[in-house]
Amino acid sequence: MSETDIRALAKRFFDAVEAGDIDTLVACYAPDAKIWHNTDQAEQTPEDNRKTLAGMVTRISDRLYDNRRVDVFAGGFVQQHVLRGTRIHDGARLQLPACIVCQVKDGRITRLDEYFDSAHVAEFRKFANA
């Protein structure tokens, strides 16, 4: 994949979360992709990740990946950003600084490693089971 293609994939992927378009997001993954989180060190499949992100979309409105900084490397990209949004339950404005490392092949993400501060994640997940 060219650098332009990889950048377009990164943009399509994160734009889909902002829009709440989980189908487009999942379509960016290879069928056997692995999604790993530093906060729980668990790996998810694309379908597991669909459920996680669909839940987040129902709890957080006005999602925006702010200050996107994408660096492309052979076979993937790294994106640093701040995910901002409003918690629907109580109207709290939230921010989640993050670093995402993705490996890509044939136009799809084959592995995604998420690095977040667990305190920020807890605020995004607050009221998840309410």
mmCIF file with all atom_site columns, N, CA and C in Angstrom, residues 19-78:
data_model
loop_
_atom_site.group_PDB
_atom_site.id
_atom_site.type_symbol
_atom_site.label_atom_id
_atom_site.label_alt_id
_atom_site.label_comp_id
_atom_site.label_asym_id
_atom_site.label_entity_id
_atom_site.label_seq_id
_atom_site.pdbx_PDB_ins_code
_atom_site.Cartn_x
_atom_site.Cartn_y
_atom_site.Cartn_z
_atom_site.occupancy
_atom_site.B_iso_or_equiv
_atom_site.pdbx_formal_charge
_atom_site.auth_seq_id
_atom_site.auth_comp_id
_atom_site.auth_asym_id
_atom_site.auth_atom_id
_atom_site.pdbx_PDB_model_num
ATOM 1   N N  . ALA A 1 19 ? -18.637 9.395   13.219 1.00 0.00 ? 19 ALA A N  1
ATOM 2   C CA . ALA A 1 19 ? -19.983 9.379   12.645 1.00 0.00 ? 19 ALA A CA 1
ATOM 3   C C  . ALA A 1 19 ? -20.883 8.310   13.268 1.00 0.00 ? 19 ALA A C  1
ATOM 4   N N  . GLY A 1 20 ? -20.321 7.447   14.111 1.00 0.00 ? 20 GLY A N  1
ATOM 5   C CA . GLY A 1 20 ? -21.105 6.352   14.671 1.00 0.00 ? 20 GLY A CA 1
ATOM 6   C C  . GLY A 1 20 ? -21.382 5.253   13.659 1.00 0.00 ? 20 GLY A C  1
ATOM 7   N N  . ASP A 1 21 ? -20.583 5.191   12.598 1.00 0.00 ? 21 ASP A N  1
ATOM 8   C CA . ASP A 1 21 ? -20.759 4.219   11.517 1.00 0.00 ? 21 ASP A CA 1
ATOM 9   C C  . ASP A 1 21 ? -19.896 2.987   11.806 1.00 0.00 ? 21 ASP A C  1
ATOM 10  N N  . ILE A 1 22 ? -20.398 2.125   12.651 1.00 0.00 ? 22 ILE A N  1
ATOM 11  C CA . ILE A 1 22 ? -19.638 0.969   13.102 1.00 0.00 ? 22 ILE A CA 1
ATOM 12  C C  . ILE A 1 22 ? -19.416 -0.037  11.973 1.00 0.00 ? 22 ILE A C  1
ATOM 13  N N  . ASP A 1 23 ? -20.355 -0.152  11.035 1.00 0.00 ? 23 ASP A N  1
ATOM 14  C CA . ASP A 1 23 ? -20.173 -1.072  9.909  1.00 0.00 ? 23 ASP A CA 1
ATOM 15  C C  . ASP A 1 23 ? -18.962 -0.689  9.068  1.00 0.00 ? 23 ASP A C  1
ATOM 16  N N  . THR A 1 24 ? -18.799 0.604   8.786  1.00 0.00 ? 24 THR A N  1
ATOM 17  C CA . THR A 1 24 ? -17.636 1.059   8.014  1.00 0.00 ? 24 THR A CA 1
ATOM 18  C C  . THR A 1 24 ? -16.358 0.809   8.793  1.00 0.00 ? 24 THR A C  1
ATOM 19  N N  . LEU A 1 25 ? -16.389 1.071   10.090 1.00 0.00 ? 25 LEU A N  1
ATOM 20  C CA . LEU A 1 25 ? -15.215 0.824   10.922 1.00 0.00 ? 25 LEU A CA 1
ATOM 21  C C  . LEU A 1 25 ? -14.813 -0.648  10.841 1.00 0.00 ? 25 LEU A C  1
ATOM 22  N N  . VAL A 1 26 ? -15.737 -1.561  11.056 1.00 0.00 ? 26 VAL A N  1
ATOM 23  C CA . VAL A 1 26 ? -15.432 -2.991  11.040 1.00 0.00 ? 26 VAL A CA 1
ATOM 24  C C  . VAL A 1 26 ? -14.954 -3.424  9.654  1.00 0.00 ? 26 VAL A C  1
ATOM 25  N N  . ALA A 1 27 ? -15.476 -2.811  8.607  1.00 0.00 ? 27 ALA A N  1
ATOM 26  C CA . ALA A 1 27 ? -15.040 -3.139  7.245  1.00 0.00 ? 27 ALA A CA 1
ATOM 27  C C  . ALA A 1 27 ? -13.582 -2.749  6.997  1.00 0.00 ? 27 ALA A C  1
ATOM 28  N N  . CYS A 1 28 ? -13.029 -1.870  7.817  1.00 0.00 ? 28 CYS A N  1
ATOM 29  C CA . CYS A 1 28 ? -11.620 -1.484  7.695  1.00 0.00 ? 28 CYS A CA 1
ATOM 30  C C  . CYS A 1 28 ? -10.682 -2.557  8.248  1.00 0.00 ? 28 CYS A C  1
ATOM 31  N N  . TYR A 1 29 ? -11.227 -3.486  9.022  1.00 0.00 ? 29 TYR A N  1
ATOM 32  C CA . TYR A 1 29 ? -10.428 -4.568  9.600  1.00 0.00 ? 29 TYR A CA 1
ATOM 33  C C  . TYR A 1 29 ? -10.352 -5.757  8.647  1.00 0.00 ? 29 TYR A C  1
ATOM 34  N N  . ALA A 1 30 ? -9.226  -6.445  8.646  1.00 0.00 ? 30 ALA A N  1
ATOM 35  C CA . ALA A 1 30 ? -9.151  -7.777  8.026  1.00 0.00 ? 30 ALA A CA 1
ATOM 36  C C  . ALA A 1 30 ? -10.012 -8.705  8.875  1.00 0.00 ? 30 ALA A C  1
ATOM 37  N N  . PRO A 1 31 ? -10.597 -9.747  8.292  1.00 0.00 ? 31 PRO A N  1
ATOM 38  C CA . PRO A 1 31 ? -11.478 -10.639 9.060  1.00 0.00 ? 31 PRO A CA 1
ATOM 39  C C  . PRO A 1 31 ? -10.826 -11.239 10.305 1.00 0.00 ? 31 PRO A C  1
ATOM 40  N N  . ASP A 1 32 ? -9.522  -11.492 10.241 1.00 0.00 ? 32 ASP A N  1
ATOM 41  C CA . ASP A 1 32 ? -8.823  -12.102 11.381 1.00 0.00 ? 32 ASP A CA 1
ATOM 42  C C  . ASP A 1 32 ? -7.998  -11.093 12.177 1.00 0.00 ? 32 ASP A C  1
ATOM 43  N N  . ALA A 1 33 ? -8.331  -9.820  12.068 1.00 0.00 ? 33 ALA A N  1
ATOM 44  C CA . ALA A 1 33 ? -7.592  -8.766  12.773 1.00 0.00 ? 33 ALA A CA 1
ATOM 45  C C  . ALA A 1 33 ? -7.657  -8.974  14.279 1.00 0.00 ? 33 ALA A C  1
ATOM 46  N N  . LYS A 1 34 ? -6.652  -8.465  14.958 1.00 0.00 ? 34 LYS A N  1
ATOM 47  C CA . LYS A 1 34 ? -6.592  -8.474  16.418 1.00 0.00 ? 34 LYS A CA 1
ATOM 48  C C  . LYS A 1 34 ? -6.543  -7.024  16.895 1.00 0.00 ? 34 LYS A C  1
ATOM 49  N N  . ILE A 1 35 ? -7.337  -6.733  17.909 1.00 0.00 ? 35 ILE A N  1
ATOM 50  C CA . ILE A 1 35 ? -7.393  -5.398  18.503 1.00 0.00 ? 35 ILE A CA 1
ATOM 51  C C  . ILE A 1 35 ? -6.993  -5.574  19.966 1.00 0.00 ? 35 ILE A C  1
ATOM 52  N N  . TRP A 1 36 ? -5.914  -4.908  20.383 1.00 0.00 ? 36 TRP A N  1
ATOM 53  C CA . TRP A 1 36 ? -5.352  -5.063  21.721 1.00 0.00 ? 36 TRP A CA 1
ATOM 54  C C  . TRP A 1 36 ? -5.425  -3.733  22.462 1.00 0.00 ? 36 TRP A C  1
ATOM 55  N N  . HIS A 1 37 ? -5.696  -3.812  23.771 1.00 0.00 ? 37 HIS A N  1
ATOM 56  C CA . HIS A 1 37 ? -5.793  -2.605  24.618 1.00 0.00 ? 37 HIS A CA 1
ATOM 57  C C  . HIS A 1 37 ? -4.757  -2.685  25.734 1.00 0.00 ? 37 HIS A C  1
ATOM 58  N N  . ASN A 1 38 ? -4.030  -1.630  25.941 1.00 0.00 ? 38 ASN A N  1
ATOM 59  C CA . ASN A 1 38 ? -3.045  -1.643  27.024 1.00 0.00 ? 38 ASN A CA 1
ATOM 60  C C  . ASN A 1 38 ? -3.705  -1.669  28.403 1.00 0.00 ? 38 ASN A C  1
ATOM 61  N N  . THR A 1 39 ? -4.930  -1.163  28.514 1.00 0.00 ? 39 THR A N  1
ATOM 62  C CA . THR A 1 39 ? -5.564  -1.049  29.825 1.00 0.00 ? 39 THR A CA 1
ATOM 63  C C  . THR A 1 39 ? -5.999  -2.392  30.397 1.00 0.00 ? 39 THR A C  1
ATOM 64  N N  . ASP A 1 40 ? -6.305  -3.372  29.541 1.00 0.00 ? 40 ASP A N  1
ATOM 65  C CA . ASP A 1 40 ? -6.685  -4.691  30.044 1.00 0.00 ? 40 ASP A CA 1
ATOM 66  C C  . ASP A 1 40 ? -5.844  -5.813  29.425 1.00 0.00 ? 40 ASP A C  1
ATOM 67  N N  . GLN A 1 41 ? -4.976  -5.457  28.493 1.00 0.00 ? 41 GLN A N  1
ATOM 68  C CA . GLN A 1 41 ? -4.094  -6.381  27.790 1.00 0.00 ? 41 GLN A CA 1
ATOM 69  C C  . GLN A 1 41 ? -4.857  -7.526  27.125 1.00 0.00 ? 41 GLN A C  1
ATOM 70  N N  . ALA A 1 42 ? -6.103  -7.243  26.770 1.00 0.00 ? 42 ALA A N  1
ATOM 71  C CA . ALA A 1 42 ? -6.940  -8.243  26.099 1.00 0.00 ? 42 ALA A CA 1
ATOM 72  C C  . ALA A 1 42 ? -6.934  -7.996  24.598 1.00 0.00 ? 42 ALA A C  1
ATOM 73  N N  . GLU A 1 43 ? -7.061  -9.066  23.845 1.00 0.00 ? 43 GLU A N  1
ATOM 74  C CA . GLU A 1 43 ? -7.213  -8.975  22.392 1.00 0.00 ? 43 GLU A CA 1
ATOM 75  C C  . GLU A 1 43 ? -8.670  -9.188  22.035 1.00 0.00 ? 43 GLU A C  1
ATOM 76  N N  . GLN A 1 44 ? -9.134  -8.403  21.086 1.00 0.00 ? 44 GLN A N  1
ATOM 77  C CA . GLN A 1 44 ? -10.487 -8.552  20.579 1.00 0.00 ? 44 GLN A CA 1
ATOM 78  C C  . GLN A 1 44 ? -10.438 -8.933  19.109 1.00 0.00 ? 44 GLN A C  1
ATOM 79  N N  . THR A 1 45 ? -11.538 -9.521  18.652 1.00 0.00 ? 45 THR A N  1
ATOM 80  C CA . THR A 1 45 ? -11.758 -9.734  17.228 1.00 0.00 ? 45 THR A CA 1
ATOM 81  C C  . THR A 1 45 ? -12.491 -8.498  16.697 1.00 0.00 ? 45 THR A C  1
ATOM 82  N N  . PRO A 1 46 ? -12.609 -8.353  15.390 1.00 0.00 ? 46 PRO A N  1
ATOM 83  C CA . PRO A 1 46 ? -13.402 -7.232  14.867 1.00 0.00 ? 46 PRO A CA 1
ATOM 84  C C  . PRO A 1 46 ? -14.841 -7.226  15.398 1.00 0.00 ? 46 PRO A C  1
ATOM 85  N N  . GLU A 1 47 ? -15.454 -8.394  15.536 1.00 0.00 ? 47 GLU A N  1
ATOM 86  C CA . GLU A 1 47 ? -16.840 -8.429  16.047 1.00 0.00 ? 47 GLU A CA 1
ATOM 87  C C  . GLU A 1 47 ? -16.919 -8.032  17.517 1.00 0.00 ? 47 GLU A C  1
ATOM 88  N N  . ASP A 1 48 ? -15.930 -8.431  18.320 1.00 0.00 ? 48 ASP A N  1
ATOM 89  C CA . ASP A 1 48 ? -15.870 -7.980  19.713 1.00 0.00 ? 48 ASP A CA 1
ATOM 90  C C  . ASP A 1 48 ? -15.725 -6.462  19.753 1.00 0.00 ? 48 ASP A C  1
ATOM 91  N N  . ASN A 1 49 ? -14.862 -5.951  18.885 1.00 0.00 ? 49 ASN A N  1
ATOM 92  C CA . ASN A 1 49 ? -14.625 -4.513  18.845 1.00 0.00 ? 49 ASN A CA 1
ATOM 93  C C  . ASN A 1 49 ? -15.870 -3.767  18.391 1.00 0.00 ? 49 ASN A C  1
ATOM 94  N N  . ARG A 1 50 ? -16.647 -4.367  17.494 1.00 0.00 ? 50 ARG A N  1
ATOM 95  C CA . ARG A 1 50 ? -17.919 -3.780  17.061 1.00 0.00 ? 50 ARG A CA 1
ATOM 96  C C  . ARG A 1 50 ? -18.808 -3.521  18.284 1.00 0.00 ? 50 ARG A C  1
ATOM 97  N N  . LYS A 1 51 ? -18.927 -4.509  19.159 1.00 0.00 ? 51 LYS A N  1
ATOM 98  C CA . LYS A 1 51 ? -19.778 -4.375  20.340 1.00 0.00 ? 51 LYS A CA 1
ATOM 99  C C  . LYS A 1 51 ? -19.264 -3.278  21.271 1.00 0.00 ? 51 LYS A C  1
ATOM 100 N N  . THR A 1 52 ? -17.949 -3.250  21.490 1.00 0.00 ? 52 THR A N  1
ATOM 101 C CA . THR A 1 52 ? -17.352 -2.232  22.353 1.00 0.00 ? 52 THR A CA 1
ATOM 102 C C  . THR A 1 52 ? -17.631 -0.837  21.816 1.00 0.00 ? 52 THR A C  1
ATOM 103 N N  . LEU A 1 53 ? -17.376 -0.632  20.530 1.00 0.00 ? 53 LEU A N  1
ATOM 104 C CA . LEU A 1 53 ? -17.544 0.693   19.947 1.00 0.00 ? 53 LEU A CA 1
ATOM 105 C C  . LEU A 1 53 ? -19.004 1.080   19.787 1.00 0.00 ? 53 LEU A C  1
ATOM 106 N N  . ALA A 1 54 ? -19.871 0.118   19.511 1.00 0.00 ? 54 ALA A N  1
ATOM 107 C CA . ALA A 1 54 ? -21.304 0.422   19.435 1.00 0.00 ? 54 ALA A CA 1
ATOM 108 C C  . ALA A 1 54 ? -21.801 0.909   20.799 1.00 0.00 ? 54 ALA A C  1
ATOM 109 N N  . GLY A 1 55 ? -21.311 0.293   21.870 1.00 0.00 ? 55 GLY A N  1
ATOM 110 C CA . GLY A 1 55 ? -21.671 0.747   23.207 1.00 0.00 ? 55 GLY A CA 1
ATOM 111 C C  . GLY A 1 55 ? -21.180 2.150   23.480 1.00 0.00 ? 55 GLY A C  1
ATOM 112 N N  . MET A 1 56 ? -19.941 2.437   23.082 1.00 0.00 ? 56 MET A N  1
ATOM 113 C CA . MET A 1 56 ? -19.389 3.770   23.279 1.00 0.00 ? 56 MET A CA 1
ATOM 114 C C  . MET A 1 56 ? -20.202 4.818   22.509 1.00 0.00 ? 56 MET A C  1
ATOM 115 N N  . VAL A 1 57 ? -20.600 4.480   21.300 1.00 0.00 ? 57 VAL A N  1
ATOM 116 C CA . VAL A 1 57 ? -21.371 5.418   20.476 1.00 0.00 ? 57 VAL A CA 1
ATOM 117 C C  . VAL A 1 57 ? -22.719 5.739   21.127 1.00 0.00 ? 57 VAL A C  1
ATOM 118 N N  . THR A 1 58 ? -23.310 4.770   21.838 1.00 0.00 ? 58 THR A N  1
ATOM 119 C CA . THR A 1 58 ? -24.593 5.035   22.499 1.00 0.00 ? 58 THR A CA 1
ATOM 120 C C  . THR A 1 58 ? -24.429 5.870   23.766 1.00 0.00 ? 58 THR A C  1
ATOM 121 N N  . ARG A 1 59 ? -23.228 5.867   24.347 1.00 0.00 ? 59 ARG A N  1
ATOM 122 C CA . ARG A 1 59 ? -22.985 6.613   25.588 1.00 0.00 ? 59 ARG A CA 1
ATOM 123 C C  . ARG A 1 59 ? -22.334 7.970   25.391 1.00 0.00 ? 59 ARG A C  1
ATOM 124 N N  . ILE A 1 60 ? -21.617 8.148   24.263 1.00 0.00 ? 60 ILE A N  1
ATOM 125 C CA . ILE A 1 60 ? -20.825 9.361   24.044 1.00 0.00 ? 60 ILE A CA 1
ATOM 126 C C  . ILE A 1 60 ? -21.281 10.023  22.742 1.00 0.00 ? 60 ILE A C  1
ATOM 127 N N  . SER A 1 61 ? -21.727 11.267  22.846 1.00 0.00 ? 61 SER A N  1
ATOM 128 C CA . SER A 1 61 ? -22.122 12.015  21.643 1.00 0.00 ? 61 SER A CA 1
ATOM 129 C C  . SER A 1 61 ? -21.030 13.022  21.287 1.00 0.00 ? 61 SER A C  1
ATOM 130 N N  . ASP A 1 62 ? -21.210 13.688  20.171 1.00 0.00 ? 62 ASP A N  1
ATOM 131 C CA . ASP A 1 62 ? -20.269 14.739  19.729 1.00 0.00 ? 62 ASP A CA 1
ATOM 132 C C  . ASP A 1 62 ? -18.834 14.226  19.652 1.00 0.00 ? 62 ASP A C  1
ATOM 133 N N  . ARG A 1 63 ? -18.666 12.974  19.209 1.00 0.00 ? 63 ARG A N  1
ATOM 134 C CA . ARG A 1 63 ? -17.329 12.389  19.148 1.00 0.00 ? 63 ARG A CA 1
ATOM 135 C C  . ARG A 1 63 ? -16.474 13.128  18.123 1.00 0.00 ? 63 ARG A C  1
ATOM 136 N N  . LEU A 1 64 ? -15.242 13.417  18.533 1.00 0.00 ? 64 LEU A N  1
ATOM 137 C CA . LEU A 1 64 ? -14.302 14.108  17.652 1.00 0.00 ? 64 LEU A CA 1
ATOM 138 C C  . LEU A 1 64 ? -12.893 13.625  17.953 1.00 0.00 ? 64 LEU A C  1
ATOM 139 N N  . TYR A 1 65 ? -12.193 13.146  16.932 1.00 0.00 ? 65 TYR A N  1
ATOM 140 C CA . TYR A 1 65 ? -10.779 12.833  17.063 1.00 0.00 ? 65 TYR A CA 1
ATOM 141 C C  . TYR A 1 65 ? -10.015 14.109  16.748 1.00 0.00 ? 65 TYR A C  1
ATOM 142 N N  . ASP A 1 66 ? -9.589  14.784  17.796 1.00 0.00 ? 66 ASP A N  1
ATOM 143 C CA . ASP A 1 66 ? -8.937  16.085  17.687 1.00 0.00 ? 66 ASP A CA 1
ATOM 144 C C  . ASP A 1 66 ? -7.418  15.903  17.649 1.00 0.00 ? 66 ASP A C  1
ATOM 145 N N  . ASN A 1 67 ? -6.753  16.834  16.997 1.00 0.00 ? 67 ASN A N  1
ATOM 146 C CA . ASN A 1 67 ? -5.286  16.829  16.923 1.00 0.00 ? 67 ASN A CA 1
ATOM 147 C C  . ASN A 1 67 ? -4.748  15.514  16.383 1.00 0.00 ? 67 ASN A C  1
ATOM 148 N N  . ARG A 1 68 ? -5.350  15.021  15.315 1.00 0.00 ? 68 ARG A N  1
ATOM 149 C CA . ARG A 1 68 ? -4.872  13.775  14.698 1.00 0.00 ? 68 ARG A CA 1
ATOM 150 C C  . ARG A 1 68 ? -3.484  13.999  14.125 1.00 0.00 ? 68 ARG A C  1
ATOM 151 N N  . ARG A 1 69 ? -2.565  13.147  14.547 1.00 0.00 ? 69 ARG A N  1
ATOM 152 C CA . ARG A 1 69 ? -1.208  13.160  13.993 1.00 0.00 ? 69 ARG A CA 1
ATOM 153 C C  . ARG A 1 69 ? -0.909  11.751  13.518 1.00 0.00 ? 69 ARG A C  1
ATOM 154 N N  . VAL A 1 70 ? -0.797  11.600  12.220 1.00 0.00 ? 70 VAL A N  1
ATOM 155 C CA . VAL A 1 70 ? -0.597  10.278  11.622 1.00 0.00 ? 70 VAL A CA 1
ATOM 156 C C  . VAL A 1 70 ? 0.812   10.197  11.054 1.00 0.00 ? 70 VAL A C  1
ATOM 157 N N  . ASP A 1 71 ? 1.520   9.161   11.447 1.00 0.00 ? 71 ASP A N  1
ATOM 158 C CA . ASP A 1 71 ? 2.826   8.848   10.872 1.00 0.00 ? 71 ASP A CA 1
ATOM 159 C C  . ASP A 1 71 ? 2.716   7.476   10.237 1.00 0.00 ? 71 ASP A C  1
ATOM 160 N N  . VAL A 1 72 ? 3.101   7.407   8.979  1.00 0.00 ? 72 VAL A N  1
ATOM 161 C CA . VAL A 1 72 ? 3.023   6.157   8.217  1.00 0.00 ? 72 VAL A CA 1
ATOM 162 C C  . VAL A 1 72 ? 4.387   5.481   8.235  1.00 0.00 ? 72 VAL A C  1
ATOM 163 N N  . PHE A 1 73 ? 4.385   4.171   8.367  1.00 0.00 ? 73 PHE A N  1
ATOM 164 C CA . PHE A 1 73 ? 5.602   3.372   8.249  1.00 0.00 ? 73 PHE A CA 1
ATOM 165 C C  . PHE A 1 73 ? 5.296   2.223   7.293  1.00 0.00 ? 73 PHE A C  1
ATOM 166 N N  . ALA A 1 74 ? 6.307   1.522   6.868  1.00 0.00 ? 74 ALA A N  1
ATOM 167 C CA . ALA A 1 74 ? 6.096   0.391   5.956  1.00 0.00 ? 74 ALA A CA 1
ATOM 168 C C  . ALA A 1 74 ? 5.184   -0.622  6.640  1.00 0.00 ? 74 ALA A C  1
ATOM 169 N N  . GLY A 1 75 ? 3.994   -0.812  6.082  1.00 0.00 ? 75 GLY A N  1
ATOM 170 C CA . GLY A 1 75 ? 3.068   -1.788  6.630  1.00 0.00 ? 75 GLY A CA 1
ATOM 171 C C  . GLY A 1 75 ? 2.140   -1.270  7.708  1.00 0.00 ? 75 GLY A C  1
ATOM 172 N N  . GLY A 1 76 ? 2.033   0.054   7.859  1.00 0.00 ? 76 GLY A N  1
ATOM 173 C CA . GLY A 1 76 ? 1.090   0.533   8.860  1.00 0.00 ? 76 GLY A CA 1
ATOM 174 C C  . GLY A 1 76 ? 1.188   2.005   9.171  1.00 0.00 ? 76 GLY A C  1
ATOM 175 N N  . PHE A 1 77 ? 0.588   2.360   10.313 1.00 0.00 ? 77 PHE A N  1
ATOM 176 C CA . PHE A 1 77 ? 0.601   3.757   10.741 1.00 0.00 ? 77 PHE A CA 1
ATOM 177 C C  . PHE A 1 77 ? 0.459   3.850   12.256 1.00 0.00 ? 77 PHE A C  1
ATOM 178 N N  . VAL A 1 78 ? 0.861   4.999   12.761 1.00 0.00 ? 78 VAL A N  1
ATOM 179 C CA . VAL A 1 78 ? 0.666   5.368   14.161 1.00 0.00 ? 78 VAL A CA 1
ATOM 180 C C  . VAL A 1 78 ? -0.147  6.644   14.153 1.00 0.00 ? 78 VAL A C  1
#
